[in-house]
Protein backbone atom coordinates (compact mmCIF):
# COMPACT_ATOMS: atom_id res chain seq x y z
CA UNK A 1 0.00 0.00 0.00
CA UNK A 2 1.23 3.48 -0.86
CA UNK A 3 0.52 6.31 1.55
CA UNK A 4 1.52 9.93 1.80
CA UNK A 5 3.43 11.22 4.79
CA UNK A 6 3.76 14.96 5.38
CA UNK A 7 7.33 16.22 5.45
CA UNK A 8 8.44 18.24 8.50
CA UNK A 9 9.72 20.88 6.08
CA UNK A 10 8.95 21.30 2.34
CA UNK A 11 11.59 19.63 0.18
CA UNK A 12 13.78 22.26 -1.45
CA UNK A 13 15.07 19.70 -3.96
CA UNK A 14 11.60 18.73 -5.18
CA UNK A 15 10.58 22.37 -5.23
CA UNK A 16 13.27 23.14 -7.82
CA UNK A 17 13.04 19.82 -9.67
CA UNK A 18 9.26 19.75 -10.10
CA UNK A 19 9.05 22.04 -13.20
CA UNK A 20 11.73 20.04 -15.05
CA UNK A 21 10.16 16.69 -14.08
CA UNK A 22 6.73 18.00 -15.14
CA UNK A 23 8.08 19.00 -18.56
CA UNK A 24 9.69 15.57 -19.05
CA UNK A 25 6.48 13.80 -17.99
CA UNK A 26 4.50 15.99 -20.38
CA UNK A 27 6.84 15.01 -23.22
CA UNK A 28 6.47 11.31 -22.33
CA UNK A 29 2.70 11.20 -21.99
CA UNK A 30 2.22 13.75 -24.77
CA UNK A 31 4.21 11.41 -27.00
CA UNK A 32 1.91 8.54 -26.04
CA UNK A 33 -1.08 10.74 -26.90
CA UNK A 34 0.37 11.55 -30.32
CA UNK A 35 1.15 7.85 -30.89
CA UNK A 36 -2.46 6.98 -30.07
CA UNK A 37 -3.51 9.48 -32.75
CA UNK A 38 -1.34 7.64 -35.27
CA UNK A 39 1.50 10.18 -35.38
CA UNK A 40 5.21 9.67 -34.86
CA UNK A 41 5.68 10.73 -31.20
CA UNK A 42 9.40 11.49 -31.50
CA UNK A 43 8.87 13.64 -34.57
CA UNK A 44 5.96 15.45 -32.90
CA UNK A 45 7.97 16.29 -29.76
CA UNK A 46 10.95 17.36 -31.86
CA UNK A 47 8.71 19.57 -34.00
CA UNK A 48 7.21 21.28 -30.97
CA UNK A 49 10.39 21.89 -28.95
CA UNK A 50 13.20 21.96 -31.52
CA UNK A 51 12.00 23.36 -34.84
CA UNK A 52 10.88 26.84 -33.63
CA UNK A 53 14.41 27.53 -32.35
CA UNK A 54 16.79 25.46 -34.46
CA UNK A 55 14.71 24.28 -37.44
CA UNK A 56 15.04 25.30 -41.07
CA UNK A 57 12.64 28.24 -40.71
CA UNK A 58 13.70 29.23 -37.18
CA UNK A 59 14.57 32.75 -38.40
CA UNK A 60 10.82 33.25 -38.91
CA UNK A 61 9.59 31.52 -35.76
CA UNK A 62 12.03 32.99 -33.19
CA UNK A 63 10.48 36.49 -33.20
CA UNK A 64 7.09 34.85 -32.71
CA UNK A 65 8.30 33.51 -29.36
CA UNK A 66 8.47 37.09 -28.06
CA UNK A 67 5.07 37.92 -29.55
CA UNK A 68 3.43 34.89 -27.90
CA UNK A 69 5.42 34.99 -24.67
CA UNK A 70 5.03 38.69 -23.77
CA UNK A 71 1.31 38.67 -22.82
CA UNK A 72 1.74 35.41 -20.91
CA UNK A 73 4.62 36.79 -18.83
CA UNK A 74 2.86 40.11 -18.24
CA UNK A 75 -0.32 38.44 -16.97
CA UNK A 76 1.50 35.72 -15.00
CA UNK A 77 3.60 38.29 -13.12
CA UNK A 78 0.44 39.97 -11.87
CA UNK A 79 -1.19 36.66 -10.95
CA UNK A 80 1.89 35.52 -9.05
CA UNK A 81 1.72 38.49 -6.66
CA UNK A 82 -1.77 37.49 -5.61
CA UNK A 83 -1.04 33.76 -5.53
CA UNK A 84 1.90 34.38 -3.19
CA UNK A 85 -0.45 36.23 -0.81
CA UNK A 86 -3.15 33.55 -1.05
CA UNK A 87 -5.35 35.75 -3.26
CA UNK A 88 -6.64 33.72 -6.20
CA UNK A 89 -7.41 35.79 -9.26
CA UNK A 90 -8.74 33.33 -11.87
CA UNK A 91 -10.35 36.04 -13.99
CA UNK A 92 -7.32 37.53 -15.75
CA UNK A 93 -8.94 36.59 -19.07
CA UNK A 94 -11.78 39.03 -18.37
CA UNK A 95 -9.37 41.76 -17.27
CA UNK A 96 -7.37 41.15 -20.45
CA UNK A 97 -10.52 41.61 -22.56
CA UNK A 98 -11.74 44.77 -20.80
CA UNK A 99 -8.28 46.34 -20.97
CA UNK A 100 -8.22 45.69 -24.72
CA UNK A 101 -11.71 47.14 -25.19
CA UNK A 102 -11.04 50.35 -23.26
CA UNK A 103 -7.58 50.88 -24.76
CA UNK A 104 -8.79 50.23 -28.31
CA UNK A 105 -11.85 52.38 -27.68
CA UNK A 106 -9.64 55.35 -26.81
CA UNK A 107 -7.61 54.88 -29.99
CA UNK A 108 -10.75 54.60 -32.13
CA UNK A 109 -12.26 57.68 -30.50
CA UNK A 110 -9.42 59.77 -31.98
CA UNK A 111 -9.75 58.28 -35.49
CA UNK A 112 -8.55 59.57 -37.99
CA UNK A 113 -6.34 61.97 -35.98
CA UNK A 114 -2.61 61.20 -36.00
CA UNK A 115 -0.82 62.36 -32.84
CA UNK A 116 2.03 61.07 -30.64
CA UNK A 117 -0.03 61.07 -27.44
CA UNK A 118 -2.75 58.67 -28.63
CA UNK A 119 -0.85 55.43 -28.02
CA UNK A 120 0.24 56.44 -24.46
CA UNK A 121 -3.41 57.25 -23.72
CA UNK A 122 -4.39 53.82 -25.04
CA UNK A 123 -1.80 52.19 -22.77
CA UNK A 124 -3.19 54.02 -19.75
CA UNK A 125 -6.72 53.07 -20.80
CA UNK A 126 -5.76 49.41 -21.11
CA UNK A 127 -4.25 49.35 -17.62
CA UNK A 128 -7.22 51.26 -16.20
CA UNK A 129 -9.73 48.87 -17.80
CA UNK A 130 -8.05 45.77 -16.41
CA UNK A 131 -7.60 47.40 -13.01
CA UNK A 132 -11.26 48.44 -12.80
CA UNK A 133 -12.47 44.94 -13.77
CA UNK A 134 -10.24 43.37 -11.10
CA UNK A 135 -11.44 45.79 -8.45
CA UNK A 136 -14.94 44.30 -8.63
CA UNK A 137 -13.94 40.99 -6.96
CA UNK A 138 -11.45 42.88 -4.78
CA UNK A 139 -14.03 45.27 -3.31
CA UNK A 140 -16.64 42.51 -2.95
CA UNK A 141 -14.10 40.39 -1.07
CA UNK A 142 -13.03 43.24 1.21
CA UNK A 143 -16.56 44.53 1.86
CA UNK A 144 -18.64 41.35 1.91
CA UNK A 145 -16.11 38.53 2.18
CA UNK A 146 -17.06 36.97 -1.18
CA UNK A 147 -14.88 34.35 -2.85
CA UNK A 148 -12.59 36.07 -5.35
CA UNK A 149 -12.15 32.83 -7.33
CA UNK A 150 -15.84 32.57 -8.20
CA UNK A 151 -16.43 36.28 -8.75
CA UNK A 152 -13.37 36.85 -10.95
CA UNK A 153 -14.11 33.69 -12.95
CA UNK A 154 -17.75 34.62 -13.57
CA UNK A 155 -16.66 38.08 -14.68
CA UNK A 156 -14.75 36.42 -17.54
CA UNK A 157 -18.05 35.39 -19.12
CA UNK A 158 -19.47 38.88 -18.57
CA UNK A 159 -16.39 40.33 -20.30
CA UNK A 160 -16.83 37.94 -23.24
CA UNK A 161 -20.42 39.12 -23.68
CA UNK A 162 -19.19 42.71 -23.48
CA UNK A 163 -16.60 41.93 -26.15
CA UNK A 164 -19.26 40.49 -28.47
CA UNK A 165 -21.48 43.50 -27.85
CA UNK A 166 -18.68 45.95 -28.66
CA UNK A 167 -17.69 44.03 -31.80
CA UNK A 168 -21.25 44.10 -33.09
CA UNK A 169 -22.20 47.54 -31.84
CA UNK A 170 -20.33 50.54 -30.47
CA UNK A 171 -16.85 49.68 -31.81
CA UNK A 172 -17.90 48.07 -35.09
CA UNK A 173 -16.16 49.46 -38.15
CA UNK A 174 -18.70 51.73 -39.93
CA UNK A 175 -16.90 50.99 -43.20
CA UNK A 176 -16.79 47.24 -42.57
CA UNK A 177 -19.83 46.34 -44.72
CA UNK A 178 -21.72 45.10 -41.66
CA UNK A 179 -19.10 42.56 -40.59
CA UNK A 180 -18.42 42.42 -36.83
CA UNK A 181 -15.16 43.90 -35.58
CA UNK A 182 -13.59 47.32 -35.17
CA UNK A 183 -11.33 49.26 -37.48
CA UNK A 184 -7.84 47.81 -37.81
CA UNK A 185 -5.57 49.62 -35.36
CA UNK A 186 -2.52 48.51 -37.35
CA UNK A 187 -3.50 50.85 -40.20
CA UNK A 188 -2.79 53.98 -38.16
CA UNK A 189 0.75 54.73 -36.89
CA UNK A 190 -0.75 56.47 -33.82
CA UNK A 191 -2.63 53.37 -32.66
CA UNK A 192 -0.35 50.58 -33.90
CA UNK A 193 1.82 48.66 -31.45
CA UNK A 194 4.43 48.08 -34.13
CA UNK A 195 7.73 46.21 -33.92
CA UNK A 196 10.43 48.40 -32.39
CA UNK A 197 13.11 46.57 -34.42
CA UNK A 198 11.90 45.22 -37.74
CA UNK A 199 11.88 41.42 -37.89
CA UNK A 200 12.73 40.96 -34.20
CA UNK A 201 9.23 40.53 -32.76
CA UNK A 202 10.11 43.16 -30.15
CA UNK A 203 7.18 45.49 -29.47
CA UNK A 204 6.09 47.59 -26.50
CA UNK A 205 4.37 44.59 -24.91
CA UNK A 206 7.73 42.80 -24.69
CA UNK A 207 9.31 45.87 -23.09
CA UNK A 208 6.44 46.07 -20.58
CA UNK A 209 6.83 42.38 -19.74
CA UNK A 210 10.54 42.83 -19.00
CA UNK A 211 9.82 45.88 -16.83
CA UNK A 212 7.14 43.90 -14.97
CA UNK A 213 9.63 41.09 -14.25
CA UNK A 214 12.14 43.57 -12.81
CA UNK A 215 9.42 45.41 -10.86
CA UNK A 216 8.12 42.16 -9.33
CA UNK A 217 11.62 40.97 -8.42
CA UNK A 218 12.49 44.25 -6.66
CA UNK A 219 9.10 44.41 -4.96
CA UNK A 220 9.25 40.88 -3.58
CA UNK A 221 12.90 40.96 -2.52
CA UNK A 222 13.69 44.58 -1.67
CA UNK A 223 10.47 46.23 -0.51
CA UNK A 224 8.40 46.02 2.69
CA UNK A 225 5.19 45.50 0.71
CA UNK A 226 6.71 42.50 -1.03
CA UNK A 227 7.76 41.09 2.34
CA UNK A 228 4.19 41.49 3.59
CA UNK A 229 2.86 39.71 0.49
CA UNK A 230 5.16 36.75 1.12
CA UNK A 231 4.48 36.75 4.86
CA UNK A 232 0.69 36.70 4.63
CA UNK A 233 0.85 33.86 2.12
CA UNK A 234 3.20 31.73 4.21
CA UNK A 235 2.06 32.60 7.76
CA UNK A 236 -1.26 34.51 7.83
CA UNK A 237 -1.52 34.61 11.64
CA UNK A 238 2.02 35.88 12.04
CA UNK A 239 1.32 38.52 9.40
CA UNK A 240 -1.69 39.81 11.34
CA UNK A 241 0.34 39.97 14.55
CA UNK A 242 2.97 41.93 12.59
CA UNK A 243 0.35 44.52 11.65
CA UNK A 244 -0.22 43.50 8.02
CA UNK A 245 -3.63 44.64 6.78
CA UNK A 246 -5.10 41.89 4.54
CA UNK A 247 -7.68 44.18 2.89
CA UNK A 248 -4.93 46.48 1.67
CA UNK A 249 -3.06 43.56 0.11
CA UNK A 250 -6.23 42.23 -1.55
CA UNK A 251 -6.79 45.59 -3.25
CA UNK A 252 -3.13 45.94 -4.24
CA UNK A 253 -2.63 42.40 -5.57
CA UNK A 254 -5.89 42.17 -7.49
CA UNK A 255 -5.55 45.73 -8.79
CA UNK A 256 -1.98 45.19 -10.00
CA UNK A 257 -2.87 41.85 -11.52
CA UNK A 258 -5.81 43.39 -13.38
CA UNK A 259 -3.77 46.34 -14.62
CA UNK A 260 -1.05 44.06 -16.04
CA UNK A 261 -3.66 41.82 -17.69
CA UNK A 262 -5.33 44.90 -19.17
CA UNK A 263 -1.98 46.08 -20.51
CA UNK A 264 -1.43 42.69 -22.12
CA UNK A 265 -4.83 42.99 -23.80
CA UNK A 266 -4.05 46.48 -25.10
CA UNK A 267 -0.66 45.53 -26.52
CA UNK A 268 -2.23 42.50 -28.19
CA UNK A 269 -5.19 44.31 -29.75
CA UNK A 270 -2.99 47.16 -30.97
CA UNK A 271 -0.34 44.74 -32.22
CA UNK A 272 -0.71 41.13 -33.40
CA UNK A 273 -4.53 41.01 -33.28
CA UNK A 274 -5.08 44.46 -34.75
CA UNK A 275 -8.76 44.86 -33.96
CA UNK A 276 -11.54 44.19 -31.47
CA UNK A 277 -13.41 41.11 -32.69
CA UNK A 278 -15.69 38.48 -31.17
CA UNK A 279 -12.88 35.89 -31.02
CA UNK A 280 -10.17 38.34 -29.94
CA UNK A 281 -9.37 36.50 -26.69
CA UNK A 282 -7.50 33.22 -27.12
CA UNK A 283 -7.15 32.12 -23.49
CA UNK A 284 -3.96 33.94 -22.50
CA UNK A 285 -5.52 34.75 -19.10
CA UNK A 286 -6.00 31.06 -18.30
CA UNK A 287 -2.72 29.88 -19.81
CA UNK A 288 -0.89 32.46 -17.68
CA UNK A 289 -1.98 30.50 -14.59
CA UNK A 290 0.08 27.55 -15.88
CA UNK A 291 2.99 29.92 -16.59
CA UNK A 292 2.83 31.37 -13.06
CA UNK A 293 2.95 27.97 -11.36
CA UNK A 294 5.48 26.54 -13.84
CA UNK A 295 7.73 29.48 -12.93
CA UNK A 296 7.24 28.72 -9.20
CA UNK A 297 5.69 32.20 -8.75
CA UNK A 298 9.19 33.68 -9.11
CA UNK A 299 9.65 36.56 -11.61
CA UNK A 300 12.66 35.00 -13.34
CA UNK A 301 11.02 31.58 -13.34
CA UNK A 302 7.90 33.09 -14.92
CA UNK A 303 10.03 34.68 -17.64
CA UNK A 304 11.49 31.25 -18.51
CA UNK A 305 8.11 29.52 -18.21
CA UNK A 306 6.55 32.11 -20.51
CA UNK A 307 9.19 31.31 -23.11
CA UNK A 308 8.54 27.58 -22.75
CA UNK A 309 4.78 28.01 -23.10
CA UNK A 310 5.27 30.26 -26.14
CA UNK A 311 7.43 27.49 -27.58
CA UNK A 312 4.56 25.00 -27.26
CA UNK A 313 2.26 27.51 -28.98
CA UNK A 314 4.58 28.03 -31.95
CA UNK A 315 5.70 24.41 -32.08
CA UNK A 316 2.11 23.25 -31.76
CA UNK A 317 1.10 25.37 -34.77
CA UNK A 318 3.97 23.89 -36.78
CA UNK A 319 2.99 20.35 -35.75
CA UNK A 320 -0.59 21.01 -36.77
CA UNK A 321 0.36 22.22 -40.25
CA UNK A 322 3.10 19.66 -40.96
CA UNK A 323 1.80 16.54 -39.22
CA UNK A 324 -1.93 17.18 -39.16
CA UNK A 325 -2.18 17.06 -35.38
CA UNK A 326 -5.57 18.34 -34.18
CA UNK A 327 -5.61 21.61 -32.23
CA UNK A 328 -7.36 19.88 -29.33
CA UNK A 329 -4.40 17.49 -28.96
CA UNK A 330 -2.03 20.45 -28.65
CA UNK A 331 -4.30 22.01 -26.00
CA UNK A 332 -4.35 18.74 -24.06
CA UNK A 333 -0.56 18.62 -24.34
CA UNK A 334 -0.31 22.13 -22.83
CA UNK A 335 -2.81 21.22 -20.11
CA UNK A 336 -0.64 18.24 -19.16
CA UNK A 337 2.02 20.68 -18.04
CA UNK A 338 -0.20 22.05 -15.27
CA UNK A 339 -1.48 18.59 -14.35
CA UNK A 340 1.97 17.08 -13.92
CA UNK A 341 3.26 20.23 -12.23
CA UNK A 342 0.57 20.00 -9.56
CA UNK A 343 0.94 16.23 -9.31
CA UNK A 344 4.69 16.30 -8.72
CA UNK A 345 4.39 19.38 -6.53
CA UNK A 346 2.69 17.08 -4.03
CA UNK A 347 6.09 15.52 -3.40
CA UNK A 348 7.38 18.88 -2.19
CA UNK A 349 5.21 18.64 0.92
CA UNK A 350 4.68 14.86 1.17
CA UNK A 351 6.84 11.78 0.76
CA UNK A 352 5.66 8.43 -0.52
CA UNK A 353 5.71 5.50 1.92
CA UNK A 354 5.39 1.91 0.78
CA UNK A 355 3.92 -0.43 3.40
CA UNK A 356 2.46 -3.90 3.38
CA UNK A 357 -1.26 -4.26 4.00
CA UNK A 358 -1.80 -6.03 7.28
CA UNK A 359 -4.19 -9.01 7.15
CA UNK A 360 -6.60 -9.21 10.10
Coordinates of C-alpha atoms in Angstrom, one line a residue, residues 37 39 316-327 329:
X37 CA -3.5 9.5 -32.8
X39 CA 1.5 10.2 -35.4
X316 CA 2.1 23.3 -31.8
X317 CA 1.1 25.4 -34.8
X318 CA 4.0 23.9 -36.8
X319 CA 3.0 20.3 -35.7
X320 CA -0.6 21.0 -36.8
X321 CA 0.4 22.2 -40.2
X322 CA 3.1 19.7 -41.0
X323 CA 1.8 16.5 -39.2
X324 CA -1.9 17.2 -39.2
X325 CA -2.2 17.1 -35.4
X326 CA -5.6 18.3 -34.2
X327 CA -5.6 21.6 -32.2
X329 CA -4.4 17.5 -29.0

